[in-house]
Structure formats: structure tokens, C-alpha cells
Coordinates of C-alpha atoms and ligand atoms in Angstrom, one line a residue:
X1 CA 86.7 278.0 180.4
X2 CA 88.6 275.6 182.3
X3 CA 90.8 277.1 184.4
X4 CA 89.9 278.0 187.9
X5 CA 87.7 281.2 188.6
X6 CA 88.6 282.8 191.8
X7 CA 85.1 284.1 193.4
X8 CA 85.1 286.3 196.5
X9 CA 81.9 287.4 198.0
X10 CA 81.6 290.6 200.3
X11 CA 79.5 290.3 203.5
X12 CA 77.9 287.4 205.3
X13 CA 74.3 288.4 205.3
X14 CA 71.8 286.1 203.8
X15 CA 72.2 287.2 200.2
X16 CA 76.0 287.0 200.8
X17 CA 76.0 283.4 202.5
X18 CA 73.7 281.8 199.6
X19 CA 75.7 283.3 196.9
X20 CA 79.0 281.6 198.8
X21 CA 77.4 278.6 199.2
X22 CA 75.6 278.1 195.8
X23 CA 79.1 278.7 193.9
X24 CA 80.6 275.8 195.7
X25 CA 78.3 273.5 193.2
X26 CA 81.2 273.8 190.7
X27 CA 84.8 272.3 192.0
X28 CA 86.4 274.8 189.6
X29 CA 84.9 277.6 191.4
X30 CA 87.3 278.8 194.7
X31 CA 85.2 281.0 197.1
X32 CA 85.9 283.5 199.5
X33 CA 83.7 285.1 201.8
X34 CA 84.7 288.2 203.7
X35 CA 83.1 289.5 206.6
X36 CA 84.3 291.6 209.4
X37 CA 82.7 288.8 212.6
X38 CA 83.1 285.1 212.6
X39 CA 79.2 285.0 212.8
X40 CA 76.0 285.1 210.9
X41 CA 73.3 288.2 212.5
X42 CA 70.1 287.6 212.4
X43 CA 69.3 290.9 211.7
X44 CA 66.2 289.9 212.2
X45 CA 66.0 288.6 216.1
X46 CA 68.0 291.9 217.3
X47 CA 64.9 293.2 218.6
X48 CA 64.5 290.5 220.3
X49 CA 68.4 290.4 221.6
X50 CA 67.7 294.5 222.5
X51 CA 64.5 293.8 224.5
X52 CA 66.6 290.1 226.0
X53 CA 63.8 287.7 224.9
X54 CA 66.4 286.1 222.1
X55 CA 69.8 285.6 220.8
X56 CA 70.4 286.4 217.3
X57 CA 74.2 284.9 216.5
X58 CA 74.7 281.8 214.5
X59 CA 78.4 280.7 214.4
X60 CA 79.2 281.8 210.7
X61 CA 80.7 278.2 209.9
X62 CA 77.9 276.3 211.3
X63 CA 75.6 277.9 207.5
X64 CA 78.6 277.6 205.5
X65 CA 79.4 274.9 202.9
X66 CA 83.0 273.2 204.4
X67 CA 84.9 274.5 200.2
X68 CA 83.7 278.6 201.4
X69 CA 86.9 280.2 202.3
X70 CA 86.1 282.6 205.4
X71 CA 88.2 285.5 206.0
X72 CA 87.5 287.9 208.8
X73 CA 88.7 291.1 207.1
X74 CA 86.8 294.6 205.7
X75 CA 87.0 295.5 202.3
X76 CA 88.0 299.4 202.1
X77 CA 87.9 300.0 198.6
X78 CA 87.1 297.4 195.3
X79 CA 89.9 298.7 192.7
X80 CA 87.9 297.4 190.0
X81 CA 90.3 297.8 186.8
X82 CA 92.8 295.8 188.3
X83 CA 89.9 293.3 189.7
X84 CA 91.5 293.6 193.7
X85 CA 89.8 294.5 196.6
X86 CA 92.2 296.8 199.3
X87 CA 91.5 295.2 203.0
X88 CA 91.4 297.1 206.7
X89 CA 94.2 294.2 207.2
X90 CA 96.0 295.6 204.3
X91 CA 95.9 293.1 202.0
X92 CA 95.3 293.4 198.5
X93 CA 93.0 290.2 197.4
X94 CA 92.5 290.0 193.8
X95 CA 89.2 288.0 192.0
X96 CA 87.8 287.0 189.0
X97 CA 84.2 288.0 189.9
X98 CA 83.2 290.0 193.1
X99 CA 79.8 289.9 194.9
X100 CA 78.7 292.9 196.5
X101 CA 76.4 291.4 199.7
X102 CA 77.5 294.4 202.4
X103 CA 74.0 294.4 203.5
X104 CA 72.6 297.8 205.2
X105 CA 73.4 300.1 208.2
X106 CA 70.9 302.4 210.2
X107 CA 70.4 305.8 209.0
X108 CA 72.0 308.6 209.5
X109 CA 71.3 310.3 212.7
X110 CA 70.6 313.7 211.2
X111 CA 68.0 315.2 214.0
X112 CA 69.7 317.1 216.4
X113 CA 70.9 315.6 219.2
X114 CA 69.8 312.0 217.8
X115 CA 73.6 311.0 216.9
X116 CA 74.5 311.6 221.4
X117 CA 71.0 310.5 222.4
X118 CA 69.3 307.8 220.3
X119 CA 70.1 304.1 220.1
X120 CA 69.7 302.8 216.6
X121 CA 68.9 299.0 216.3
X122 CA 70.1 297.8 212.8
X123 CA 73.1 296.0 214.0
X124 CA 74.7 293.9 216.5
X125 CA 76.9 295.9 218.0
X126 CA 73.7 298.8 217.8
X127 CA 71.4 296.2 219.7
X128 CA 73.6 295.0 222.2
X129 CA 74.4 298.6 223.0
X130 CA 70.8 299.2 223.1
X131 CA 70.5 296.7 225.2
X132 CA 72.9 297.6 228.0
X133 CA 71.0 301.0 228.2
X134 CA 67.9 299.3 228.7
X135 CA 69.2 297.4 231.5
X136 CA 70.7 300.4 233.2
X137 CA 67.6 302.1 233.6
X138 CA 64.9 301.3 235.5
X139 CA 62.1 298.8 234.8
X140 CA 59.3 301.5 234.9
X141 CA 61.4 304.0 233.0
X142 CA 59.5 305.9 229.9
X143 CA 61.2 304.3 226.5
X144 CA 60.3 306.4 223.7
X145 CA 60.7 304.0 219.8
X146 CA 61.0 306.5 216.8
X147 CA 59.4 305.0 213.4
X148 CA 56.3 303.3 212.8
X149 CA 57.7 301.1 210.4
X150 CA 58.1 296.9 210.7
X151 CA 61.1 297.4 212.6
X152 CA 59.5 299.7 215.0
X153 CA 56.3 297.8 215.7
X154 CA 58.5 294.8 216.5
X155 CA 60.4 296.6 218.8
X156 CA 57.8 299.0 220.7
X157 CA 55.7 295.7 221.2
X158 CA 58.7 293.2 221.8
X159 CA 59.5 295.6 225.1
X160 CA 56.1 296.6 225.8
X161 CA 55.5 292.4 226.5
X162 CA 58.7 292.4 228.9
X163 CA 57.0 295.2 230.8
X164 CA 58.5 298.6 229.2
X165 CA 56.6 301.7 229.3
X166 CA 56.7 302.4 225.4
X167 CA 55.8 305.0 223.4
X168 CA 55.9 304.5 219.7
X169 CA 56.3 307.6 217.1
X170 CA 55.3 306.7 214.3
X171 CA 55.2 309.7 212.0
X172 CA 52.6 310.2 209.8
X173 CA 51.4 306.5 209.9
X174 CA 51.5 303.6 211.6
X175 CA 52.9 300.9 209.4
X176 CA 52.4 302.2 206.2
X177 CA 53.2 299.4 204.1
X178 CA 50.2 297.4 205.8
X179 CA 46.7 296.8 204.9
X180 CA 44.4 299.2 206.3
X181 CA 43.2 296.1 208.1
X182 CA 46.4 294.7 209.4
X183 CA 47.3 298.3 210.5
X184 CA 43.8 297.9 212.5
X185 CA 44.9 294.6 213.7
X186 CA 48.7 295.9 214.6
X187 CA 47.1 299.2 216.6
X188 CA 44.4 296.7 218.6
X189 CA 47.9 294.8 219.9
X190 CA 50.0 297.8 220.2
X191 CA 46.9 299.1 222.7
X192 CA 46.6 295.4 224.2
X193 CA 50.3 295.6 225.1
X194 CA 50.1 299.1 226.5
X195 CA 52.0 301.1 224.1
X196 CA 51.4 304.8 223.4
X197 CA 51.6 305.3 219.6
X198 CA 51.3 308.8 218.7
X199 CA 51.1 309.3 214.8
X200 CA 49.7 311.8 212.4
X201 CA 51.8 315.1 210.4
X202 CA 53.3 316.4 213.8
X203 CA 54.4 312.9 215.3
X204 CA 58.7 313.8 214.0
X205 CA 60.9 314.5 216.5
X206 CA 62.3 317.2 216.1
X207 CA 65.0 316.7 219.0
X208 CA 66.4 314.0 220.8
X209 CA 68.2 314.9 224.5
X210 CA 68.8 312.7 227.4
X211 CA 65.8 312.5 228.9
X212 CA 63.2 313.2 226.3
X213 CA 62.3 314.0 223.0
X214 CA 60.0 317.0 221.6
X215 CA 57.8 316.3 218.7
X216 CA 57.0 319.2 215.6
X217 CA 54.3 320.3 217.9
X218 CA 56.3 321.5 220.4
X219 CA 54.8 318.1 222.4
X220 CA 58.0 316.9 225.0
X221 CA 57.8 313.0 225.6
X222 CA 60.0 311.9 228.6
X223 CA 62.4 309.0 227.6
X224 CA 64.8 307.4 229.6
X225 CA 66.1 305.5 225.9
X226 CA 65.3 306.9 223.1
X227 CA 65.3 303.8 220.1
X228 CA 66.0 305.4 215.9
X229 CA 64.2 303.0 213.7
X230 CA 63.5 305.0 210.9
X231 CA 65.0 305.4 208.1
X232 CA 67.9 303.0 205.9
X233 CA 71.7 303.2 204.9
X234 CA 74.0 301.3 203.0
X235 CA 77.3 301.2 203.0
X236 CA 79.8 303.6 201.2
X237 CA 81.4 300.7 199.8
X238 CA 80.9 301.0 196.0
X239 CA 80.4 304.7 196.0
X240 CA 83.9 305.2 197.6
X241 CA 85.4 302.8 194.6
X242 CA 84.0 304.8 191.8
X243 CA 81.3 302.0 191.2
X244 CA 77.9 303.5 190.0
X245 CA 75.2 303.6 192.6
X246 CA 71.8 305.0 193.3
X247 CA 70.8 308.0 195.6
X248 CA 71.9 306.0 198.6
X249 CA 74.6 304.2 197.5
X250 CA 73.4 300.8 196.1
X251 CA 75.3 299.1 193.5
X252 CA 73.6 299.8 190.3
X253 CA 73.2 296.7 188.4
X254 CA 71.2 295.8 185.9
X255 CA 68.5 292.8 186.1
X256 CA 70.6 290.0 186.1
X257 CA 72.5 291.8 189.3
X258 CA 75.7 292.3 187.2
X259 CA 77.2 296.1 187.9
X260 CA 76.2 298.7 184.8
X261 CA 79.9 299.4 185.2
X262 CA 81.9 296.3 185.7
X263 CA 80.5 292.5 184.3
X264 CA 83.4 291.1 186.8
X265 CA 81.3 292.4 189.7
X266 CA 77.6 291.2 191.0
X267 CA 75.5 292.6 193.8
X268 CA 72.4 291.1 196.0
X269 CA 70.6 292.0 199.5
X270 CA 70.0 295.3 200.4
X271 CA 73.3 296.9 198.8
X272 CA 71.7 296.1 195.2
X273 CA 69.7 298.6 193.0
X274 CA 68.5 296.4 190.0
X275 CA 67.7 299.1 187.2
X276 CA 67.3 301.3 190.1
X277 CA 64.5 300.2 191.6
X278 CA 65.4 298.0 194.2
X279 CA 63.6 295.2 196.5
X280 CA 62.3 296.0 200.3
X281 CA 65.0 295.6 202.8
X282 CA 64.3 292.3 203.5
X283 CA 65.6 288.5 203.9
X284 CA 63.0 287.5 201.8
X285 CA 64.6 289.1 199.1
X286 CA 68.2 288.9 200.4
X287 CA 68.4 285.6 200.1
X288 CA 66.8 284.8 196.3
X289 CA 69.4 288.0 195.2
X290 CA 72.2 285.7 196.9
X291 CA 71.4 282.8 195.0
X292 CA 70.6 284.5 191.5
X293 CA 74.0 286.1 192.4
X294 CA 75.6 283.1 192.2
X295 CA 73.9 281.9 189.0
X296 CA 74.8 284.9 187.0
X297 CA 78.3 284.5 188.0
X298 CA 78.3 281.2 187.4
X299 CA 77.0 281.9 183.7
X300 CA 79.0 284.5 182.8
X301 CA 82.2 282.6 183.8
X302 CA 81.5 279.9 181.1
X303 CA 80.1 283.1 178.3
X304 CA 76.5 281.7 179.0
X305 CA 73.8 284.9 179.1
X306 CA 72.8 285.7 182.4
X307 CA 69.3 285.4 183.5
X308 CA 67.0 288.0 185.1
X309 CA 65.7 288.1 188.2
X310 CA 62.5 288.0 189.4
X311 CA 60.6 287.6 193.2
X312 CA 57.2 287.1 194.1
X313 CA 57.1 288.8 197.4
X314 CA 54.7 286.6 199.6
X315 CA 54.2 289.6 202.3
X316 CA 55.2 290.4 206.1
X317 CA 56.0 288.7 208.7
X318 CA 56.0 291.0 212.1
X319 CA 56.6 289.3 215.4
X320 CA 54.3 291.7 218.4
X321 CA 55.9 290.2 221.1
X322 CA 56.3 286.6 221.6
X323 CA 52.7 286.0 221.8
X324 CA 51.1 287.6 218.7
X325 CA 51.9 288.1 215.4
X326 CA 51.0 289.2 212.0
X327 CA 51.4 287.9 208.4
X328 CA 50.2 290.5 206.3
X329 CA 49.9 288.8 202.5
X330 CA 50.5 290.6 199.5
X331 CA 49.8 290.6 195.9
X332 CA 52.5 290.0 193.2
X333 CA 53.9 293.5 193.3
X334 CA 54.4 293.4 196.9
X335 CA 51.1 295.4 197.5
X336 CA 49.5 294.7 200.9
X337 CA 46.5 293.1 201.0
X338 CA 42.7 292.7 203.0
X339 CA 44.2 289.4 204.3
X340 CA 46.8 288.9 207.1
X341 CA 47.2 286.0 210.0
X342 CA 47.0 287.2 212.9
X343 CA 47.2 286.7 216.9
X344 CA 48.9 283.2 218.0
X345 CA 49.0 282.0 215.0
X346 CA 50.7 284.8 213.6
X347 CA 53.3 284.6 216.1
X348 CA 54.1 280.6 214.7
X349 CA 54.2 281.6 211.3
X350 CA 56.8 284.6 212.2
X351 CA 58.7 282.2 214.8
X352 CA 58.6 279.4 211.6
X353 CA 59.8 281.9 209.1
X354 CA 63.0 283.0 211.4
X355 CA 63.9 279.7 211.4
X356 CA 63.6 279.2 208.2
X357 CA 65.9 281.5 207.1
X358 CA 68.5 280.0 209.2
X359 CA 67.4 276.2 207.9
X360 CA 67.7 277.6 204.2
X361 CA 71.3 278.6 204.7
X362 CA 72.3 275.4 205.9
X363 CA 70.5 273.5 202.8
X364 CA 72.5 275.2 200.0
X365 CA 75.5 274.8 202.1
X366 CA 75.0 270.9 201.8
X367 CA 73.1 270.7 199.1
X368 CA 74.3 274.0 197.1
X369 CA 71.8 275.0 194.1
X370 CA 68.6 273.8 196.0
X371 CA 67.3 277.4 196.7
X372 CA 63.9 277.9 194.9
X373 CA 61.7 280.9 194.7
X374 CA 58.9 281.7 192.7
X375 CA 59.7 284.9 190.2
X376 CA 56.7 287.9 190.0
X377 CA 55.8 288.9 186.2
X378 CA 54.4 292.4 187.4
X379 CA 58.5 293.5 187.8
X380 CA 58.7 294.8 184.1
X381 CA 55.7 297.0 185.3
X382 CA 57.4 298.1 188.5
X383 CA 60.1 299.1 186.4
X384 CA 58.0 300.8 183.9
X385 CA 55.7 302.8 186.3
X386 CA 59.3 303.7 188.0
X387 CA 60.8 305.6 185.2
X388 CA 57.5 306.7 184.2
X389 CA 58.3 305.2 180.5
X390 CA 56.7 302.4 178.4
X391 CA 59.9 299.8 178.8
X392 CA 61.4 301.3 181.8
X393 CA 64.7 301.6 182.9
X394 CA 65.4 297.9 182.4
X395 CA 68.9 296.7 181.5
X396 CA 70.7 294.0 180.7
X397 CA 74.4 293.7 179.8
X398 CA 76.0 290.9 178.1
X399 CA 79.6 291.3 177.5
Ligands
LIG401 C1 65.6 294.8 213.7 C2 65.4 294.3 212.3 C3 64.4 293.4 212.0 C4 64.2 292.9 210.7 N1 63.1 292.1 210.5 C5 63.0 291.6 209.2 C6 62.0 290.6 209.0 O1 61.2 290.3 209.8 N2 61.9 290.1 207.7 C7 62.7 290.5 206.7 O2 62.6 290.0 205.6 N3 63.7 291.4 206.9 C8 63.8 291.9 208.2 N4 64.8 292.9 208.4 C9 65.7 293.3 207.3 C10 66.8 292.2 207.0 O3 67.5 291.9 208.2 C11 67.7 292.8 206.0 O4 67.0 293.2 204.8 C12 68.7 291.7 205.6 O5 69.6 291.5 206.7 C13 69.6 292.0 204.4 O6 70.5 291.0 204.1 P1 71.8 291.3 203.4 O7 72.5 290.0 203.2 O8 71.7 292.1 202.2 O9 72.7 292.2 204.4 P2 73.1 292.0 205.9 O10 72.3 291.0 206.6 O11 73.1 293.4 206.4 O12 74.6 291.4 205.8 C14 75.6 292.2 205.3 C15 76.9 291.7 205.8 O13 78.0 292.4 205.1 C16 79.0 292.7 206.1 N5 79.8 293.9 205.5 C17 79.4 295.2 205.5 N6 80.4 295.9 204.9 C18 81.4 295.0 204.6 C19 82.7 295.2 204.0 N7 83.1 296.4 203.6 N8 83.5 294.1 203.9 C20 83.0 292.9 204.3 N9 81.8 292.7 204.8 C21 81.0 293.7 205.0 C22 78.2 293.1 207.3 O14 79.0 293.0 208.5 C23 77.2 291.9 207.3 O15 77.6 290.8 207.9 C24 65.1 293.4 209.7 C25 66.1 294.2 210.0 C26 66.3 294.7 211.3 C27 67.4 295.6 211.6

């Protein structure tokens, strides 16, 4: 093919901003990115903007490569038979290949009185909201965090360090996807820093008010702000457009990213569901879906067969204030692991990786198609012990 190929991407996350980028290494390629802000979020430093230890906005142009088109728009629906996307601004955009990078949302707020009471965290306009309510109560004032998770462990202890009276509920464990010894290392800070964590089968709220919340037990915490970190959403993007998805609303793809529906449209980040089994919410996978993204599109414009993807999931990184840290390593598989980095150190390696993901941004915007990672050969038996089967639910279309 030699004719242009029109390539808009949706959402400027970090898979979204390396697929943009990494298609600007052909000059046949036009690319337009679509996001509702003129800036990248570091989804990962809103803790730290909530608790006022951090910023996390990078202007959106400063990570982009100068060809990305940037439009500041929403995409309502993808009308994918006629290869157009429908625009809050009303316009009707039509592509050649689409790439579905909307990223995720917080969760619903299903508990009652959650959805009036509770601040969620998993966006900018969540944390900065967050953060106002922090500063209008008083130093001393009891703040209760819900979810015992990576995002709640960075957030109890981020606050607990600028002097908060936490309380962390963690559900039935505290950090479940850690080592038993990393959990013992991440409960030893949690106590250093002052936080209550309160976790075991009774530690759910049950209700959220204004001033407090009330456990399973019956057991009434005061809170002056109440923080919802559990639980994940995606955008109703693709399921509103008639686009196959998974429980949540994922784009179904299959392992090259490419849509079981549509071989015009690819997804990455946190919106994809590969065979159904998707990666962890994470940058660390966002941005290797972004790029492998690109390259699928890139192949399937010139006929070539698309290749699979595969990560090696290195482990967690979990910032416990600004002084400690933890870097929990994992096995290929992305199982936890006896060894993890702790204390100051930790703290270095977290504060390096944040920075990193901002630095790797700006490399494949000047030198697009420089993004490495190293693939993981235990995904065929991920995918196997997910459906249960021999082969798994693996797929791969080539059309
Ligand atoms: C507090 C917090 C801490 C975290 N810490 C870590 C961490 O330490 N390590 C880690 O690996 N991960 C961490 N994560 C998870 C990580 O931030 C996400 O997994 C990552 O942001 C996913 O990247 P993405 O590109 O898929 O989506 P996102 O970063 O969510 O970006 C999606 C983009 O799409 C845009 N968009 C949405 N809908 C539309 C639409 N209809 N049209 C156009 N644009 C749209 C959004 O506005 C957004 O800009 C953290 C998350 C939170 C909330």
C-alpha cells in the first residue's frame, strides 16, 4: 500500500501516547490523538497531588512526537462499519485504523452512601477534588482510605507522612498481590507511619456517611474524608458501539491486540482484554500495549501478519511516603516473590521508575520505534490455566 493510512489513537495515557508516537516512524502514516485535556496524567503521582507532596501534569505536547495530530475532543461512539468515530464536538472523524487507549476510571460507587460521601482517586479531576476536601478539614481530622490494594497503601501512607490521622480498610487482606514478606515489610511502615489498618472478612464498609463509615461488623470508624480505592472501571466506550468486550467492558482483542470484531481497530492499556485475560492495571504494561499497538497496525496496513504480544512483568513498585518504598519482584507470570527492595532505597527505585515512564514517552517521540521490553513465555499458560483448556482461549486473526 502506498497511499496514506489515516491513524487516530483514542486517549493519551501511556499506552495511547506510545502507540501515537511509534506510528510517526512511517511518513505515510497521519496520526491523530484524541484526548479530552491538553495534558498527559500521571495517573500514577495523584496520590501524591491528593496528599500535596507532587504534581502529576505534564503538558501533553511536551511527550508527543512534533507529526501527532492532538485534538482535544471525546469520542462518543466508534461507528465501526463506516470506520468514523462520533465526537462530544460533533464531528464525525473517519480512520483507517483506530486504537482503543481510553485507559480506566474508578469503580463504581455501589455501597450506599459511597457515591455522596467517598472521594475516589483514579483521576485528575477525582484527586484534585480529593484534595480540596483534605484541605478543608482539619489537620488532626480522622481520614478513613478504603482498599488495601497498591493504590491504597500509597495513599494511606503518602498522608499518614504529611501528618494525617489514617486509617486504612483493607478488606480481607492487606495487599494481596504481595509477597507474604513484602506485605510484612509494607504492615511494619504502615505502623511506623501511624496508620490504623484494619483487615480480615469483616473489614468492608458497608456504609459511607459524612462523618464516618461502619464496617460488616457493625464497627463505626469516624472520618472526616472518606478515600474509594477499591475496585476498577473502564470506559463504556466500546460496549456502547457494539464492539465485543469482556465482563467490564474491555475491548476484546485477540493476542496481537487487534478487536475479535473489527481488524481496522486495535486496543492497549487498561481498556484491552487480550483473549480475555488481560494485563494488571498498570503503566508497566500500558506502555509495551501502546507500542505493540502501533506495530500491529503498522503490519496490517502493508498485509504483513501481526505479531503477538508478550510482557515479562518485572513486579511493583509502591511509593510509602516519600521516604520508603517497596519493589516487590516477581516471577514471569507476574507472581510475587520472597524478594522485594525495601526502605530508602525502595523509595529511589519507585521515584526512578516515575520518571521513567515520563523519559520513555519522550524517547519514542524523538526517536519513535525505540521502545523495548522483554516478552514472558508463561502467557500461553496464563491463558491456558484461564479457560481451564489445553490451548486456551488464544486467538489470532489475520484478515
Ligand atoms: C493513584 C494511582 C496510582 C497508580 N500507581 C501505579 C504504579 O505505581 N505503577 C503502575 O504500573 N500503575 C499504576 N497505576 C495504574 C496506571 O496509572 C494505569 O494502569 C495506567 O494509567 C493505564 O494507562 P492507559 O494508557 O491504559 O490509560 P490512562 O492512563 O487511564 O489514559 C487513558 C486516557 O484516555 C482518555 N480517554 C478516556 N475516554 C476517552 C474518550 N472517549 N475519548 C478520548 N479520550 C478518552 C483519558 O482522559 C486518558 O487521558 C496507578 C493508578 C492510580 C489511579
Amino acid at each position: 500500500m502506498t497511499s496514506t493510512t489515516r491513524v487516530v489513537v483514542l486517549g493519551a495515557g501511556y499506552a495511547g501516547v506510545h502507540a501515537a508516537n511509534r506510528l510517526t516512524q512511517r511518513e505515510d502514516v497521519t496520526v491523530t490523538l484524541i484526548n479530552p485535556y491538553p495534558v498527559f496524567i500521571e495517573r500514577i503521582r495523584l496520590h501524591q497531588l491528593a496528599a500535596g507532596t507532587g504534581g502529576a501534569e505534564v503538558t501533553l505536547r511536551d511527550v508527543l512526537a512534533p507529526a501527532v495530530r492532538l485534538r482535544i475532543d471525546t469520542a462518543t461512539t466508534i461507528n465501526a462499519p463506516d470506520r468514523t468515530l462520533t465526537l462530544a464536538s460533533g464531528e464525525t472523524m473517519p480512520y483507517d485504523y483506530l486504537v482503543y487507549a481510553v485507559g480506566s476510571t474508578s469503580a463504581t460507587l455501589d455501597v450506599p452512601g459511597a457515591a455522596d460521601y467517598a472521594y475516589p482517586i483514579a483521576s485528575l479531576d477525582e484527586a484534585q477534588r480529593l484534595r480540596a476536601a483534605l484541605e478543608a478539614t482539619g489537620p488532626t481530622a480522622p481520614v478513613v482510605v478504603v482498599g488495601g490494594g497498591p493504590t491504597g497503601i500509597e495513599t494511606a501512607t503518602e498522608l499518614a507522612e504529611a501528618g494525617r490521622a489514617v486509617t486504612l480498610v483493607c478488606g480481607r487482606e492487606l495487599g494481596p498481590s504481595l509477597h507474604r514478606k513484602g506485605r510484612a515489610h509494607v504492615a511494619r511502615e504502615l505502623t511506623r507511619l501511624g496508620v490504623t489498618v484494619i483487615s480480615g472478612t469483616s473489614a468492608t464498609v458497608q456504609t459511607a456517611a459524612r462523618d464516618a463509615v461502619v464496617l460488616s461488623d457493625g464497627r463505626k470508624l469516624p472520618s472526616a474524608v472518606t478515600i474509594w480505592t477499591a475496585g476498577f472501571a473502564v470506559p463504556g466506550l466500546a460496549r456502547r458501539s457494539n464492539l465485543s468486550t469482556d465482563n467490564l467492558g474491555r475491548l476484546l482483542t485477540d493476542e496481537t491486540l487487534t478487536s475479535i470484531d473489527d481488524p481496522r481497530i486495535i486496543a492497549a492499556g487498561d481498556a484491552a482484554a487480550p483473549s480475555g485475560v488481560p494485563y494488571r492495571m498498570s503503566c508497566q504494561a500500558a506502555g509495551p500495549l501502546g507500542a505493540h499497538a502501533a506495530d500491529t497496525v503498522l503490519r496490517r496496513r502493508t498485509g504483513a501478519e501481526p505479531e503477538e504480544f508478550s510482557l515479562r512483568f518485572v513486579g511493583q513498585c509502591l511509593s510509602l511516603g516519600r521516604s520508603a518504598g517497596i519493589i516487590q519482584l516477581a516471577r514471569a507470570g507476574d507472581e510475587a516473590i520472597a524478594l522485594h527492595i525495601g526502605g530508602r532505597a525502595g523509595a529511589r527505585l519507585k521515584e526512578y521508575v516515575c520518571r521513567a515512564t515520563i523519559d520513555q514517552l519522550r524517547k519514542e517521540a524523538t526517536t519513535p520505534g525505540s521502545r523495548r521490553w522483554v516478552g514472558d513465555g508463561s502467557r500461553a499458560a496464563q491463558l491456558a490455566a484461564a479457560s481451564g483448556a489445553p490451548s486456551g482461549p488464544r486467538r489470532t486473526i489475520n484478515r
